[in-house]
């Protein structure tokens, strides 16, 4: 069976759901397909940080020496690297190493800042207009540091943000303990990125999925896309395990799975998965006041209504989404180096998700090189929730041939 549709979106993660939301708002008819369930994949168990303060991409000077140093101490390392000789993976690593330059950072700052600020604004707007109850807090992201060296690096980042007109408050020992009473005595300083926010991502995405259904979206779940039929430079049919679609336009928003979907089209999309884990605990006597980032250990902590989520690890090249119990225990132990937590946490859920990472750390947003009716919206790495509303709005504008709110050349296809 072939279903004719106006717009087909492949992937119901944060990006696909927001593309659907803004396209429906603009009057388009949208079918969203997901291989599993929309709103549940790599977005639901993440830290829920909305971070316009993140203006430096993953590929930056100093990242490789730091990662190598971490790997000398595997049990404490926030970073892992799959060992593989697969050519696409090796090429990705070479491109990543080549992109770790000051020039890449300078190229990225302005577009990342524009996308991040617009997204933060849109989150506030959507949550207010749609009355989403999702533990949304506009009280920033507080970095905690246990060592002088990391605190100095945090101060450097705060200065960079000031240069770009973004807020960041440096807190010496006493001030950081007043701001976050859950911090242990060992914490000697902090930086508070006061323009950031946080929410419960699973709850937010569940509400967004329900909202786009009432707006008229056709959501086809348990429907993996398996291939395409093309005519000249147009996609005429999208094939799936359950039915085929004949769309006018296609938006690919399949996160870390995007390269395997685009391969039959001859597009070598350089996106690698970077797996991470989370645990969600309930029944805590008290929760931290707001979202935290534990500096040296790169652990994110987020209080929801009456739960606490702790997330960590970035394992490049790992595609399976089975949570690893050893790493869940290590992530909890790392959080205890900074925070007072209950004796034994009542862990309700453990989770693993995949961040889609491009070699230069910037997302890919825009038309594909060979197909005039294929748009790409992927590669958001650790910012796929944070940047989702703006990506959705920009992608909808591109699909509708409308003017964009800002320049997105840095995000276009570049390989
Ligand atoms: C531990 C951890 C913590 C994180 N914390 C944050 C955070 O605090 N803030 C933040 O902004 N980001 C965070 N992230 C990153 C964020 O979760 C990702 O960047 C985001 O999920 C990417 O969104 P996406 O929509 O591009 O892809 P995904 O969320 O991966 O969604 C892709 C969808 O495509 C579907 N799909 C795949 N293949 C097919 C197919 N063949 N056919 C149909 N559908 C298909 C999948 O089922 C999935 O639903 C974190 C990630 C991890 C792992």
Short mmCIF file of N, CA, C and O in Angstrom, two decimals, residues 242-334:
data_model
loop_
_atom_site.label_atom_id
_atom_site.label_comp_id
_atom_site.label_asym_id
_atom_site.label_seq_id
_atom_site.Cartn_x
_atom_site.Cartn_y
_atom_site.Cartn_z
N UNK A 242 6.06 -1.53 6.94
CA UNK A 242 4.61 -1.73 6.97
C UNK A 242 3.89 -1.17 5.74
O UNK A 242 2.93 -1.75 5.27
N UNK A 243 4.30 -0.01 5.25
CA UNK A 243 3.67 0.57 4.07
C UNK A 243 4.65 1.53 3.40
O UNK A 243 5.70 1.84 3.95
N UNK A 244 4.28 1.98 2.19
CA UNK A 244 5.13 2.94 1.49
C UNK A 244 4.44 4.30 1.48
O UNK A 244 3.23 4.39 1.58
N UNK A 245 5.25 5.35 1.34
CA UNK A 245 4.72 6.71 1.35
C UNK A 245 5.18 7.42 0.08
O UNK A 245 6.31 7.24 -0.36
N UNK A 246 4.29 8.25 -0.48
CA UNK A 246 4.66 9.06 -1.65
C UNK A 246 4.57 10.52 -1.23
O UNK A 246 3.51 11.16 -1.40
N UNK A 247 5.63 11.07 -0.62
CA UNK A 247 5.56 12.44 -0.09
C UNK A 247 6.04 13.48 -1.09
O UNK A 247 6.85 13.19 -1.97
N UNK A 248 5.54 14.71 -0.91
CA UNK A 248 6.07 15.85 -1.68
C UNK A 248 7.46 16.20 -1.15
O UNK A 248 8.36 16.51 -1.91
N UNK A 249 7.61 16.20 0.18
CA UNK A 249 8.90 16.52 0.81
C UNK A 249 9.19 15.53 1.94
O UNK A 249 8.25 15.03 2.57
N UNK A 250 10.48 15.31 2.19
CA UNK A 250 10.89 14.40 3.26
C UNK A 250 11.84 15.17 4.19
O UNK A 250 12.73 15.89 3.72
N UNK A 251 11.65 15.01 5.50
CA UNK A 251 12.62 15.56 6.46
C UNK A 251 13.22 14.39 7.22
O UNK A 251 12.49 13.58 7.81
N UNK A 252 14.53 14.28 7.16
CA UNK A 252 15.21 13.19 7.87
C UNK A 252 15.67 13.72 9.22
O UNK A 252 16.51 14.61 9.30
N UNK A 253 15.11 13.13 10.29
CA UNK A 253 15.44 13.55 11.67
C UNK A 253 15.62 12.30 12.52
O UNK A 253 15.01 12.17 13.58
N UNK A 254 16.45 11.40 12.04
CA UNK A 254 16.55 10.09 12.69
C UNK A 254 17.79 9.96 13.57
O UNK A 254 18.27 8.86 13.84
N UNK A 255 18.31 11.08 14.06
CA UNK A 255 19.41 11.06 15.02
C UNK A 255 20.57 10.19 14.56
O UNK A 255 21.01 10.26 13.41
N UNK A 256 21.07 9.37 15.48
CA UNK A 256 22.26 8.56 15.20
C UNK A 256 22.00 7.50 14.12
O UNK A 256 22.94 6.91 13.59
N UNK A 257 20.73 7.24 13.80
CA UNK A 257 20.40 6.25 12.76
C UNK A 257 20.40 6.89 11.36
O UNK A 257 20.25 6.19 10.37
N UNK A 258 20.54 8.20 11.30
CA UNK A 258 20.41 8.90 10.01
C UNK A 258 21.36 8.38 8.93
O UNK A 258 20.93 8.20 7.78
N UNK A 259 22.65 8.10 9.22
CA UNK A 259 23.54 7.64 8.14
C UNK A 259 23.09 6.34 7.51
O UNK A 259 23.16 6.18 6.29
N UNK A 260 22.60 5.38 8.32
CA UNK A 260 22.21 4.11 7.72
C UNK A 260 20.95 4.27 6.87
O UNK A 260 20.75 3.53 5.91
N UNK A 261 20.13 5.29 7.16
CA UNK A 261 18.92 5.51 6.34
C UNK A 261 19.28 6.20 5.03
O UNK A 261 18.71 5.91 3.98
N UNK A 262 20.26 7.12 5.08
CA UNK A 262 20.59 7.88 3.86
C UNK A 262 21.57 7.15 2.95
O UNK A 262 21.75 7.53 1.79
N UNK A 263 22.23 6.09 3.46
CA UNK A 263 23.23 5.38 2.64
C UNK A 263 22.67 4.91 1.29
O UNK A 263 23.30 5.13 0.26
N UNK A 264 21.45 4.29 1.26
CA UNK A 264 20.92 3.86 -0.05
C UNK A 264 20.73 5.01 -1.03
O UNK A 264 20.61 4.80 -2.24
N UNK A 265 20.70 6.24 -0.53
CA UNK A 265 20.55 7.41 -1.41
C UNK A 265 21.91 7.90 -1.92
O UNK A 265 21.98 8.90 -2.63
N UNK A 266 22.99 7.23 -1.50
CA UNK A 266 24.32 7.65 -1.92
C UNK A 266 24.85 8.83 -1.12
O UNK A 266 25.82 9.48 -1.52
N UNK A 267 24.21 9.14 0.01
CA UNK A 267 24.68 10.25 0.85
C UNK A 267 25.50 9.68 1.99
O UNK A 267 25.00 8.88 2.77
N UNK A 268 26.75 10.08 2.08
CA UNK A 268 27.57 9.61 3.20
C UNK A 268 27.54 10.64 4.31
O UNK A 268 28.39 11.52 4.39
N UNK A 269 26.52 10.53 5.12
CA UNK A 269 26.32 11.49 6.20
C UNK A 269 27.26 11.12 7.36
O UNK A 269 27.12 10.07 7.96
N UNK A 270 28.25 11.97 7.66
CA UNK A 270 29.22 11.59 8.69
C UNK A 270 28.70 11.87 10.10
O UNK A 270 29.06 12.86 10.73
N UNK A 271 27.84 10.99 10.56
CA UNK A 271 27.31 11.10 11.93
C UNK A 271 27.63 9.82 12.67
O UNK A 271 27.38 8.73 12.15
N UNK A 272 28.24 9.95 13.84
CA UNK A 272 28.53 8.78 14.69
C UNK A 272 27.68 8.87 15.96
O UNK A 272 27.42 9.96 16.45
N UNK A 273 27.29 7.71 16.50
CA UNK A 273 26.59 7.74 17.78
C UNK A 273 27.56 8.01 18.92
O UNK A 273 28.72 7.58 18.87
N UNK A 274 27.12 8.72 19.93
CA UNK A 274 27.89 8.88 21.17
C UNK A 274 26.94 8.51 22.31
O UNK A 274 26.07 9.29 22.68
N UNK A 275 27.14 7.28 22.79
CA UNK A 275 26.19 6.76 23.77
C UNK A 275 26.41 7.37 25.15
O UNK A 275 27.55 7.67 25.54
N UNK A 276 25.33 7.56 25.88
CA UNK A 276 25.41 8.01 27.27
C UNK A 276 24.35 7.31 28.08
O UNK A 276 23.45 6.66 27.52
N UNK A 277 24.45 7.43 29.40
CA UNK A 277 23.53 6.72 30.29
C UNK A 277 22.86 7.67 31.26
O UNK A 277 23.41 8.73 31.59
N UNK A 278 21.70 7.23 31.76
CA UNK A 278 21.10 7.98 32.88
C UNK A 278 20.46 7.04 33.87
O UNK A 278 20.10 5.90 33.54
N UNK A 279 20.35 7.53 35.10
CA UNK A 279 19.54 6.85 36.11
C UNK A 279 18.59 7.88 36.68
O UNK A 279 18.92 9.08 36.76
N UNK A 280 17.39 7.42 37.03
CA UNK A 280 16.40 8.32 37.61
C UNK A 280 15.98 7.72 38.95
O UNK A 280 15.57 6.56 39.00
N UNK A 281 16.14 8.52 40.01
CA UNK A 281 15.87 8.02 41.36
C UNK A 281 14.72 8.79 41.98
O UNK A 281 14.52 9.98 41.72
N UNK A 282 13.95 8.09 42.82
CA UNK A 282 12.84 8.76 43.51
C UNK A 282 13.03 8.61 45.01
O UNK A 282 13.95 7.92 45.47
N UNK A 283 12.15 9.22 45.79
CA UNK A 283 12.15 9.06 47.24
C UNK A 283 13.31 9.74 47.94
O UNK A 283 13.67 9.35 49.05
N UNK A 284 13.90 10.77 47.34
CA UNK A 284 15.01 11.46 48.01
C UNK A 284 14.47 12.42 49.07
O UNK A 284 13.41 13.03 48.88
N UNK A 285 15.22 12.52 50.18
CA UNK A 285 14.77 13.43 51.26
C UNK A 285 14.75 14.87 50.77
O UNK A 285 13.86 15.64 51.08
N UNK A 286 15.78 15.25 50.02
CA UNK A 286 15.78 16.60 49.44
C UNK A 286 16.45 16.53 48.07
O UNK A 286 17.25 15.62 47.82
N UNK A 287 16.10 17.49 47.23
CA UNK A 287 16.65 17.52 45.88
C UNK A 287 17.51 18.77 45.72
O UNK A 287 17.28 19.77 46.41
N UNK A 288 18.50 18.74 44.82
CA UNK A 288 19.22 19.99 44.54
C UNK A 288 18.23 21.05 44.07
O UNK A 288 17.16 20.73 43.55
N UNK A 289 18.61 22.31 44.21
CA UNK A 289 17.67 23.39 43.86
C UNK A 289 17.45 23.52 42.36
O UNK A 289 16.43 24.01 41.93
N UNK A 290 18.48 23.16 41.59
CA UNK A 290 18.33 23.34 40.15
C UNK A 290 19.25 22.40 39.39
O UNK A 290 19.90 21.52 39.99
N UNK A 291 19.32 22.60 38.06
CA UNK A 291 20.14 21.73 37.21
C UNK A 291 21.62 21.98 37.47
O UNK A 291 22.05 23.13 37.63
N UNK A 292 22.39 20.89 37.51
CA UNK A 292 23.82 20.98 37.82
C UNK A 292 24.66 20.27 36.77
O UNK A 292 24.20 19.32 36.13
N UNK A 293 25.90 20.71 36.63
CA UNK A 293 26.89 19.99 35.82
C UNK A 293 28.11 19.83 36.72
O UNK A 293 28.65 20.83 37.20
N UNK A 294 28.51 18.59 36.95
CA UNK A 294 29.62 18.33 37.87
C UNK A 294 30.90 18.36 37.06
O UNK A 294 31.22 17.42 36.31
N UNK A 295 31.60 19.49 37.19
CA UNK A 295 32.68 19.91 36.30
C UNK A 295 33.66 18.87 35.84
O UNK A 295 33.68 18.50 34.66
N UNK A 296 34.49 18.35 36.75
CA UNK A 296 35.59 17.46 36.35
C UNK A 296 35.05 16.15 35.77
O UNK A 296 35.62 15.57 34.87
N UNK A 297 33.92 15.66 36.32
CA UNK A 297 33.41 14.34 35.93
C UNK A 297 32.39 14.39 34.81
O UNK A 297 31.90 13.36 34.37
N UNK A 298 32.00 15.59 34.37
CA UNK A 298 31.05 15.76 33.26
C UNK A 298 29.75 15.00 33.51
O UNK A 298 29.22 14.32 32.62
N UNK A 299 29.25 15.09 34.73
CA UNK A 299 27.99 14.43 35.08
C UNK A 299 26.91 15.51 35.15
O UNK A 299 27.13 16.55 35.78
N UNK A 300 25.76 15.24 34.52
CA UNK A 300 24.65 16.20 34.58
C UNK A 300 23.63 15.71 35.60
O UNK A 300 23.34 14.51 35.66
N UNK A 301 23.10 16.64 36.39
CA UNK A 301 22.14 16.29 37.44
C UNK A 301 20.93 17.20 37.27
O UNK A 301 21.09 18.41 37.12
N UNK A 302 19.74 16.61 37.28
CA UNK A 302 18.54 17.42 37.08
C UNK A 302 17.44 17.00 38.04
O UNK A 302 17.03 15.84 38.04
N UNK A 303 16.98 17.94 38.88
CA UNK A 303 15.81 17.62 39.71
C UNK A 303 14.53 17.81 38.91
O UNK A 303 14.37 18.80 38.20
N UNK A 304 13.63 16.81 38.98
CA UNK A 304 12.29 16.97 38.39
C UNK A 304 11.33 17.20 39.56
O UNK A 304 11.76 17.54 40.66
N UNK A 305 10.04 16.96 39.35
CA UNK A 305 9.02 17.24 40.38
C UNK A 305 9.43 16.60 41.72
O UNK A 305 9.60 17.27 42.71
N UNK A 306 9.58 15.27 41.73
CA UNK A 306 10.00 14.61 42.98
C UNK A 306 11.02 13.51 42.68
O UNK A 306 11.07 12.49 43.37
N UNK A 307 11.77 13.71 41.62
CA UNK A 307 12.78 12.71 41.21
C UNK A 307 14.08 13.42 40.89
O UNK A 307 14.10 14.63 40.68
N UNK A 308 15.12 12.61 40.80
CA UNK A 308 16.42 13.16 40.44
C UNK A 308 17.00 12.34 39.30
O UNK A 308 17.01 11.10 39.36
N UNK A 309 17.45 13.00 38.25
CA UNK A 309 18.10 12.28 37.15
C UNK A 309 19.59 12.60 37.15
O UNK A 309 19.99 13.77 37.31
N UNK A 310 20.41 11.56 36.97
CA UNK A 310 21.86 11.74 36.89
C UNK A 310 22.30 11.11 35.57
O UNK A 310 21.96 9.95 35.30
N UNK A 311 23.02 11.86 34.72
CA UNK A 311 23.43 11.31 33.43
C UNK A 311 24.94 11.49 33.21
O UNK A 311 25.54 12.40 33.80
N UNK A 312 25.51 10.64 32.37
CA UNK A 312 26.92 10.78 32.08
C UNK A 312 27.40 9.86 30.98
O UNK A 312 26.64 9.09 30.42
N UNK A 313 28.68 9.95 30.65
CA UNK A 313 29.42 9.16 29.66
C UNK A 313 29.12 9.62 28.24
O UNK A 313 28.00 9.94 27.86
N UNK A 314 30.18 9.61 27.46
CA UNK A 314 30.08 9.89 26.03
C UNK A 314 30.97 8.85 25.36
O UNK A 314 32.19 8.92 25.45
N UNK A 315 30.33 7.82 24.75
CA UNK A 315 31.07 6.69 24.17
C UNK A 315 30.92 6.73 22.67
O UNK A 315 29.88 6.34 22.12
N UNK A 316 31.95 7.24 21.99
CA UNK A 316 31.89 7.43 20.55
C UNK A 316 31.87 6.07 19.84
O UNK A 316 32.68 5.18 20.16
N UNK A 317 30.97 5.93 18.88
CA UNK A 317 30.92 4.75 18.02
C UNK A 317 30.04 3.62 18.53
O UNK A 317 29.87 2.61 17.85
N UNK A 318 29.48 3.78 19.74
CA UNK A 318 28.68 2.69 20.34
C UNK A 318 27.21 2.87 19.97
O UNK A 318 26.60 3.87 20.29
N UNK A 319 26.62 1.84 19.35
CA UNK A 319 25.27 1.98 18.79
C UNK A 319 24.19 1.29 19.63
O UNK A 319 23.01 1.58 19.47
N UNK A 320 24.58 0.38 20.53
CA UNK A 320 23.51 -0.34 21.25
C UNK A 320 22.95 0.55 22.36
O UNK A 320 23.65 1.39 22.93
N UNK A 321 21.69 0.37 22.68
CA UNK A 321 21.07 1.23 23.70
C UNK A 321 20.73 0.45 24.97
O UNK A 321 19.79 0.80 25.69
N UNK A 322 21.53 -0.56 25.26
CA UNK A 322 21.32 -1.29 26.53
C UNK A 322 22.08 -0.54 27.62
O UNK A 322 23.29 -0.31 27.50
N UNK A 323 21.40 -0.15 28.71
CA UNK A 323 22.13 0.52 29.80
C UNK A 323 23.16 -0.43 30.41
O UNK A 323 22.87 -1.60 30.58
N UNK A 324 24.34 0.09 30.72
CA UNK A 324 25.41 -0.74 31.26
C UNK A 324 25.43 -0.56 32.79
O UNK A 324 25.76 0.53 33.28
N UNK A 325 25.08 -1.61 33.57
CA UNK A 325 24.95 -1.45 35.03
C UNK A 325 26.22 -0.94 35.69
O UNK A 325 26.16 -0.18 36.66
N UNK A 326 27.40 -1.35 35.16
CA UNK A 326 28.65 -0.90 35.75
C UNK A 326 28.77 0.62 35.64
O UNK A 326 29.11 1.31 36.61
N UNK A 327 28.45 1.16 34.45
CA UNK A 327 28.55 2.61 34.27
C UNK A 327 27.47 3.36 35.04
O UNK A 327 27.70 4.48 35.51
N UNK A 328 26.31 2.73 35.20
CA UNK A 328 25.27 3.38 36.01
C UNK A 328 25.80 3.55 37.44
O UNK A 328 25.66 4.62 38.05
N UNK A 329 26.45 2.50 37.98
CA UNK A 329 26.99 2.59 39.35
C UNK A 329 28.09 3.65 39.44
O UNK A 329 28.17 4.43 40.38
N UNK A 330 28.94 3.69 38.40
CA UNK A 330 30.05 4.68 38.41
C UNK A 330 29.52 6.10 38.30
O UNK A 330 30.09 7.03 38.88
N UNK A 331 28.46 6.29 37.52
CA UNK A 331 27.89 7.65 37.38
C UNK A 331 27.30 8.10 38.71
O UNK A 331 27.50 9.24 39.14
N UNK A 332 26.63 7.19 39.40
CA UNK A 332 26.08 7.54 40.73
C UNK A 332 27.24 7.88 41.69
O UNK A 332 27.18 8.87 42.42
N UNK A 333 28.29 7.05 41.64
CA UNK A 333 29.43 7.29 42.54
C UNK A 333 30.07 8.66 42.25
O UNK A 333 30.45 9.40 43.17
N UNK A 334 30.15 9.01 40.96
CA UNK A 334 30.74 10.31 40.60
C UNK A 334 29.90 11.45 41.15
O UNK A 334 30.43 12.45 41.65
#
